[in-house]
Each structure stands twice: as structure tokens, then as C-alpha cells.
């Protein structure tokens, strides 16, 4: 059985006080959530310690939004695996399109981060996906296969989650049609050595479309941006039907 993984990526939102307020509204909704669903929150680094304390003993796992490949070193602005695991972080997002677009992340550095995450006991969530220009040019399949080929060199597929995020659907309100998302995720699965790697969909996931998304046979969860910032909104996504 493939694991269902539902993750909220808060990006650069929420102070510590705001994150604790979120939990007060969100956690009560999880009493009816099926046990087999893995629920993650991936807040900014400054919120991780506060959330770790408040999530202790709850259903929710903690994820970070990035990780460096080295254990320590002169890497200003970066954070290491041991720094994350020390405060209870279990997952980490790697290669998000915003990191690739704004901060020079490449398939090579994504590969280093994936291996670094696993070396220090974290489960990485590898993000792959195409731009609107690449999709319109018919390059979706070749691009994603290339991202997987380069990103997954010497990566342990027994400790991995993948998120398919069509870049043109992130934060735009445009959701990839569910059948098309299912098709691309099936393509991703066909490239893997381990067919049981959970593969999420990400890109304008909302309470109004979560049931349809999760009804698709290849989709094993979602990576949620804006809709994860409101307790009731994210609770509806976690408790999809």
C-alpha cells in the first residue's frame, strides 16, 4: 500500500504566534481523520521549534522547506539536517519551483540536498514540474523525466516522496485537470525503481477540488500552498472524502 501524504507548505508566511494560533484552530479537526493519512506542516524555519513543542503527541508531522547537504560549514543562510532533526523535523521539501526559479537551485544541487536529507534521517519531498511555456511547447514529459534522472542519482527510493507541481498552476488559481495530473504522476511512477513512492499533486489545491484530486488512482496526496494557511481550509483538505 502506498502512503497518503498531505503536506501544507506555508512558504514565507506566519510568525511563531500566528503558527500557534493556527494549531488551536486546526488540531481539533483531526479527531476524525483516518489513521493512514500522514499529515505534515512545513512552516518557515523560525516557526519549527514552536510547532515542534505544540505538535508533540499529535497526528501532525513537522517538515522544513529546505535543507543543505553538509552537516555543518560556512554556508551562510543555509540549514543542516542535524539542526532539523534535533527539533523533531521528519520531512523536508527539496527543489520547490520557487527555489529553482528565484534562488538558482539546479537538478545537481537538488540531488545533493536529497542525499543530504536522507543521510541525516529526513524524508525528502522532491518537487518536479513544468512551466506554462514548457507545457505549451510539448516538453512536459521530457522535462520531468530529465528532472527525475538527474535528481534521483544515488537517492534511496525507499525513503522518498515526490510532488508533481505544474509551475503554471502554483498560486495562480489554475489547477491542472485531475485526469492530466493523474497521467503525469503515472508517468513519474513509471520512471521509478520503487513503484510505492508516494507521489503528491501540488498546484492550487483547494477545499473545492480536493475530493476530485484524491479520487485519482495515481495520486497519493497533495502539497498545499495558500489553502494550508487557514485552519478550516486545510482541515477540509486533510479530511477529504
Short mmCIF file of C-alpha atoms in Angstrom, two decimals:
data_model
loop_
_atom_site.label_atom_id
_atom_site.label_comp_id
_atom_site.label_asym_id
_atom_site.label_seq_id
_atom_site.Cartn_x
_atom_site.Cartn_y
_atom_site.Cartn_z
CA UNK A 1 0.00 0.00 0.00
CA UNK A 2 1.29 3.45 -0.91
CA UNK A 3 1.20 6.00 1.90
CA UNK A 4 -1.09 9.04 1.67
CA UNK A 5 0.90 12.22 2.45
CA UNK A 6 -0.86 15.57 2.82
CA UNK A 7 1.51 18.48 3.38
CA UNK A 8 0.96 22.19 3.97
CA UNK A 9 3.76 24.41 2.66
CA UNK A 10 3.48 27.74 4.44
CA UNK A 11 6.27 29.33 2.37
CA UNK A 12 7.22 32.73 3.89
CA UNK A 13 4.07 33.18 5.97
CA UNK A 14 3.27 33.12 9.72
CA UNK A 15 5.16 34.29 12.77
CA UNK A 16 5.51 31.95 15.75
CA UNK A 17 2.45 33.49 17.37
CA UNK A 18 0.43 33.06 14.18
CA UNK A 19 1.56 29.44 13.80
CA UNK A 20 0.47 28.60 17.35
CA UNK A 21 -2.88 30.30 16.72
CA UNK A 22 -3.28 28.16 13.58
CA UNK A 23 -2.79 24.97 15.56
CA UNK A 24 -5.53 25.91 18.03
CA UNK A 25 -7.99 26.08 15.15
CA UNK A 26 -6.62 23.13 13.19
CA UNK A 27 -5.82 20.27 15.58
CA UNK A 28 -9.41 19.72 16.83
CA UNK A 29 -10.43 18.83 13.24
CA UNK A 30 -8.12 15.80 13.20
CA UNK A 31 -10.13 13.62 15.58
CA UNK A 32 -11.98 12.04 12.64
CA UNK A 33 -9.03 11.92 10.22
CA UNK A 34 -8.27 8.35 9.04
CA UNK A 35 -5.11 6.94 10.65
CA UNK A 36 -3.44 6.06 7.34
CA UNK A 37 -3.15 9.70 6.26
CA UNK A 38 0.23 11.29 7.04
CA UNK A 39 -0.26 14.99 7.77
CA UNK A 40 2.63 17.45 7.56
CA UNK A 41 3.13 21.13 8.20
CA UNK A 42 6.14 22.81 6.57
CA UNK A 43 6.44 26.28 8.16
CA UNK A 44 9.30 28.80 7.93
CA UNK A 45 12.44 27.84 9.87
CA UNK A 46 11.67 30.31 12.68
CA UNK A 47 8.39 28.51 13.46
CA UNK A 48 9.82 24.97 13.63
CA UNK A 49 10.75 24.90 17.34
CA UNK A 50 7.42 26.37 18.46
CA UNK A 51 5.45 23.96 16.31
CA UNK A 52 7.58 21.02 17.44
CA UNK A 53 6.67 21.72 21.06
CA UNK A 54 2.99 22.18 20.28
CA UNK A 55 2.69 19.17 17.96
CA UNK A 56 4.25 16.71 20.40
CA UNK A 57 1.91 13.73 20.70
CA UNK A 58 -0.34 14.92 17.86
CA UNK A 59 -1.12 13.41 14.47
CA UNK A 60 0.87 16.07 12.63
CA UNK A 61 4.47 15.60 11.45
CA UNK A 62 6.84 18.51 11.00
CA UNK A 63 8.54 19.35 7.72
CA UNK A 64 11.07 22.01 6.69
CA UNK A 65 11.17 23.91 3.41
CA UNK A 66 14.81 23.28 2.53
CA UNK A 67 18.00 21.60 3.77
CA UNK A 68 21.71 21.82 2.95
CA UNK A 69 23.73 18.73 2.02
CA UNK A 70 26.56 19.33 4.51
CA UNK A 71 26.44 18.54 8.22
CA UNK A 72 27.92 21.98 9.02
CA UNK A 73 30.08 24.59 7.35
CA UNK A 74 30.48 28.11 6.03
CA UNK A 75 27.13 28.24 4.23
CA UNK A 76 25.51 31.49 5.30
CA UNK A 77 21.72 31.35 5.19
CA UNK A 78 21.54 27.55 4.95
CA UNK A 79 20.39 24.95 7.49
CA UNK A 80 21.63 21.38 8.02
CA UNK A 81 19.91 18.06 8.52
CA UNK A 82 21.07 17.63 12.16
CA UNK A 83 19.73 21.11 13.01
CA UNK A 84 16.32 20.00 11.74
CA UNK A 85 16.17 16.50 13.22
CA UNK A 86 17.25 17.86 16.64
CA UNK A 87 13.92 19.71 16.91
CA UNK A 88 11.77 16.86 15.62
CA UNK A 89 11.59 17.60 11.89
CA UNK A 90 10.85 14.45 9.86
CA UNK A 91 10.35 15.69 6.30
CA UNK A 92 11.88 18.36 4.07
CA UNK A 93 10.79 19.91 0.77
CA UNK A 94 13.58 19.83 -1.83
CA UNK A 95 13.70 21.51 -5.23
CA UNK A 96 10.48 23.51 -4.99
CA UNK A 97 9.94 25.54 -8.16
CA UNK A 98 10.33 28.79 -6.22
CA UNK A 99 13.79 27.66 -5.07
CA UNK A 100 14.67 26.78 -8.67
CA UNK A 101 13.20 29.99 -10.09
CA UNK A 102 14.39 32.61 -7.58
CA UNK A 103 17.42 31.10 -5.84
CA UNK A 104 19.36 29.26 -8.52
CA UNK A 105 18.51 25.69 -7.48
CA UNK A 106 19.57 23.19 -10.15
CA UNK A 107 18.98 19.48 -10.66
CA UNK A 108 22.55 18.93 -9.39
CA UNK A 109 22.02 20.84 -6.14
CA UNK A 110 18.61 19.18 -5.73
CA UNK A 111 20.37 15.82 -5.94
CA UNK A 112 22.88 16.86 -3.27
CA UNK A 113 20.10 18.08 -0.98
CA UNK A 114 18.08 14.87 -1.44
CA UNK A 115 21.07 12.73 -0.48
CA UNK A 116 21.95 15.06 2.39
CA UNK A 117 18.41 14.90 3.76
CA UNK A 118 18.41 11.10 3.70
CA UNK A 119 21.89 10.87 5.21
CA UNK A 120 20.68 12.75 8.28
CA UNK A 121 17.42 10.85 8.72
CA UNK A 122 14.95 13.11 6.91
CA UNK A 123 12.42 12.07 4.28
CA UNK A 124 12.72 14.46 1.32
CA UNK A 125 9.78 15.61 -0.80
CA UNK A 126 11.22 16.11 -4.29
CA UNK A 127 9.31 18.70 -6.36
CA UNK A 128 9.21 18.40 -10.13
CA UNK A 129 7.10 20.21 -12.72
CA UNK A 130 6.99 22.29 -15.88
CA UNK A 131 6.35 25.94 -16.71
CA UNK A 132 3.50 27.10 -18.94
CA UNK A 133 5.99 27.77 -21.72
CA UNK A 134 7.41 24.25 -21.45
CA UNK A 135 3.94 22.69 -21.42
CA UNK A 136 2.85 24.70 -24.45
CA UNK A 137 6.00 23.55 -26.26
CA UNK A 138 5.17 19.90 -25.59
CA UNK A 139 8.15 19.46 -23.27
CA UNK A 140 6.32 18.31 -20.11
CA UNK A 141 7.28 14.64 -20.33
CA UNK A 142 10.90 15.13 -21.38
CA UNK A 143 11.50 17.81 -18.74
CA UNK A 144 10.07 15.78 -15.88
CA UNK A 145 11.96 12.65 -16.92
CA UNK A 146 15.14 14.75 -17.01
CA UNK A 147 14.44 16.21 -13.55
CA UNK A 148 13.97 12.69 -12.18
CA UNK A 149 17.01 11.24 -13.94
CA UNK A 150 19.32 13.97 -12.64
CA UNK A 151 17.70 14.48 -9.26
CA UNK A 152 17.46 10.85 -8.17
CA UNK A 153 21.06 9.71 -8.82
CA UNK A 154 22.04 7.52 -5.81
CA UNK A 155 18.89 8.56 -3.90
CA UNK A 156 17.18 5.91 -1.74
CA UNK A 157 13.69 5.48 -3.18
CA UNK A 158 12.56 3.66 -0.03
CA UNK A 159 12.73 6.99 1.84
CA UNK A 160 11.25 9.47 -0.60
CA UNK A 161 8.11 11.42 -1.52
CA UNK A 162 7.68 13.14 -4.89
CA UNK A 163 5.43 16.12 -5.58
CA UNK A 164 4.31 16.91 -9.12
CA UNK A 165 3.75 20.65 -9.21
CA UNK A 166 2.99 22.15 -12.63
CA UNK A 167 4.55 25.56 -12.12
CA UNK A 168 1.82 27.29 -14.11
CA UNK A 169 -0.74 26.07 -11.55
CA UNK A 170 1.05 27.20 -8.36
CA UNK A 171 -0.71 30.12 -6.74
CA UNK A 172 -2.46 31.05 -9.99
CA UNK A 173 -5.86 29.53 -9.31
CA UNK A 174 -5.33 27.33 -12.37
CA UNK A 175 -5.49 23.70 -11.36
CA UNK A 176 -4.14 21.06 -13.69
CA UNK A 177 -7.10 18.93 -14.78
CA UNK A 178 -7.25 15.97 -12.45
CA UNK A 179 -7.02 13.36 -15.22
CA UNK A 180 -3.97 15.14 -16.65
CA UNK A 181 -2.35 15.35 -13.20
CA UNK A 182 -3.06 11.63 -12.79
CA UNK A 183 -1.48 10.90 -16.19
CA UNK A 184 1.72 12.81 -15.42
CA UNK A 185 2.00 11.23 -11.99
CA UNK A 186 1.62 7.84 -13.63
CA UNK A 187 4.49 8.81 -15.95
CA UNK A 188 6.60 9.76 -12.93
CA UNK A 189 5.84 6.42 -11.29
CA UNK A 190 6.89 4.57 -14.44
CA UNK A 191 10.37 6.13 -14.11
CA UNK A 192 10.94 4.93 -10.53
CA UNK A 193 12.64 1.80 -9.26
CA UNK A 194 10.23 1.74 -6.32
CA UNK A 195 6.60 1.93 -7.52
CA UNK A 196 5.40 2.54 -3.94
CA UNK A 197 6.96 6.00 -3.61
CA UNK A 198 4.09 8.34 -2.58
CA UNK A 199 3.52 10.93 -5.32
CA UNK A 200 1.63 14.09 -4.47
CA UNK A 201 -0.05 16.68 -6.65
CA UNK A 202 0.53 20.36 -5.93
CA UNK A 203 -0.80 23.49 -7.57
CA UNK A 204 -3.87 25.49 -6.48
CA UNK A 205 -5.21 22.65 -4.33
CA UNK A 206 -8.36 23.89 -2.58
CA UNK A 207 -11.21 22.51 -0.46
CA UNK A 208 -13.38 22.70 -3.60
CA UNK A 209 -11.18 20.37 -5.68
CA UNK A 210 -9.53 18.05 -3.13
CA UNK A 211 -12.12 15.26 -3.38
CA UNK A 212 -11.74 15.06 -7.16
CA UNK A 213 -7.94 15.15 -6.95
CA UNK A 214 -7.75 12.37 -4.36
CA UNK A 215 -10.17 10.19 -6.34
CA UNK A 216 -7.46 9.72 -8.99
CA UNK A 217 -5.74 6.32 -8.70
CA UNK A 218 -2.14 7.52 -9.13
CA UNK A 219 -2.31 10.48 -6.72
CA UNK A 220 -1.12 9.72 -3.17
CA UNK A 221 -1.63 13.10 -1.53
CA UNK A 222 -1.18 16.82 -2.05
CA UNK A 223 1.34 19.57 -1.39
CA UNK A 224 -0.78 22.58 -0.48
CA UNK A 225 0.27 26.22 -0.50
CA UNK A 226 -2.18 29.04 0.18
CA UNK A 227 -5.06 26.80 1.25
CA UNK A 228 -2.92 25.39 4.09
CA UNK A 229 -2.69 28.79 5.80
CA UNK A 230 -6.27 28.75 7.13
CA UNK A 231 -7.15 26.07 9.73
CA UNK A 232 -10.63 25.25 8.38
CA UNK A 233 -9.43 25.21 4.77
CA UNK A 234 -6.53 22.84 5.44
CA UNK A 235 -8.70 20.68 7.71
CA UNK A 236 -11.19 20.18 4.86
CA UNK A 237 -8.30 19.11 2.60
CA UNK A 238 -6.90 16.70 5.19
CA UNK A 239 -10.39 15.26 5.74
CA UNK A 240 -11.19 14.81 2.04
CA UNK A 241 -13.93 12.36 1.13
#
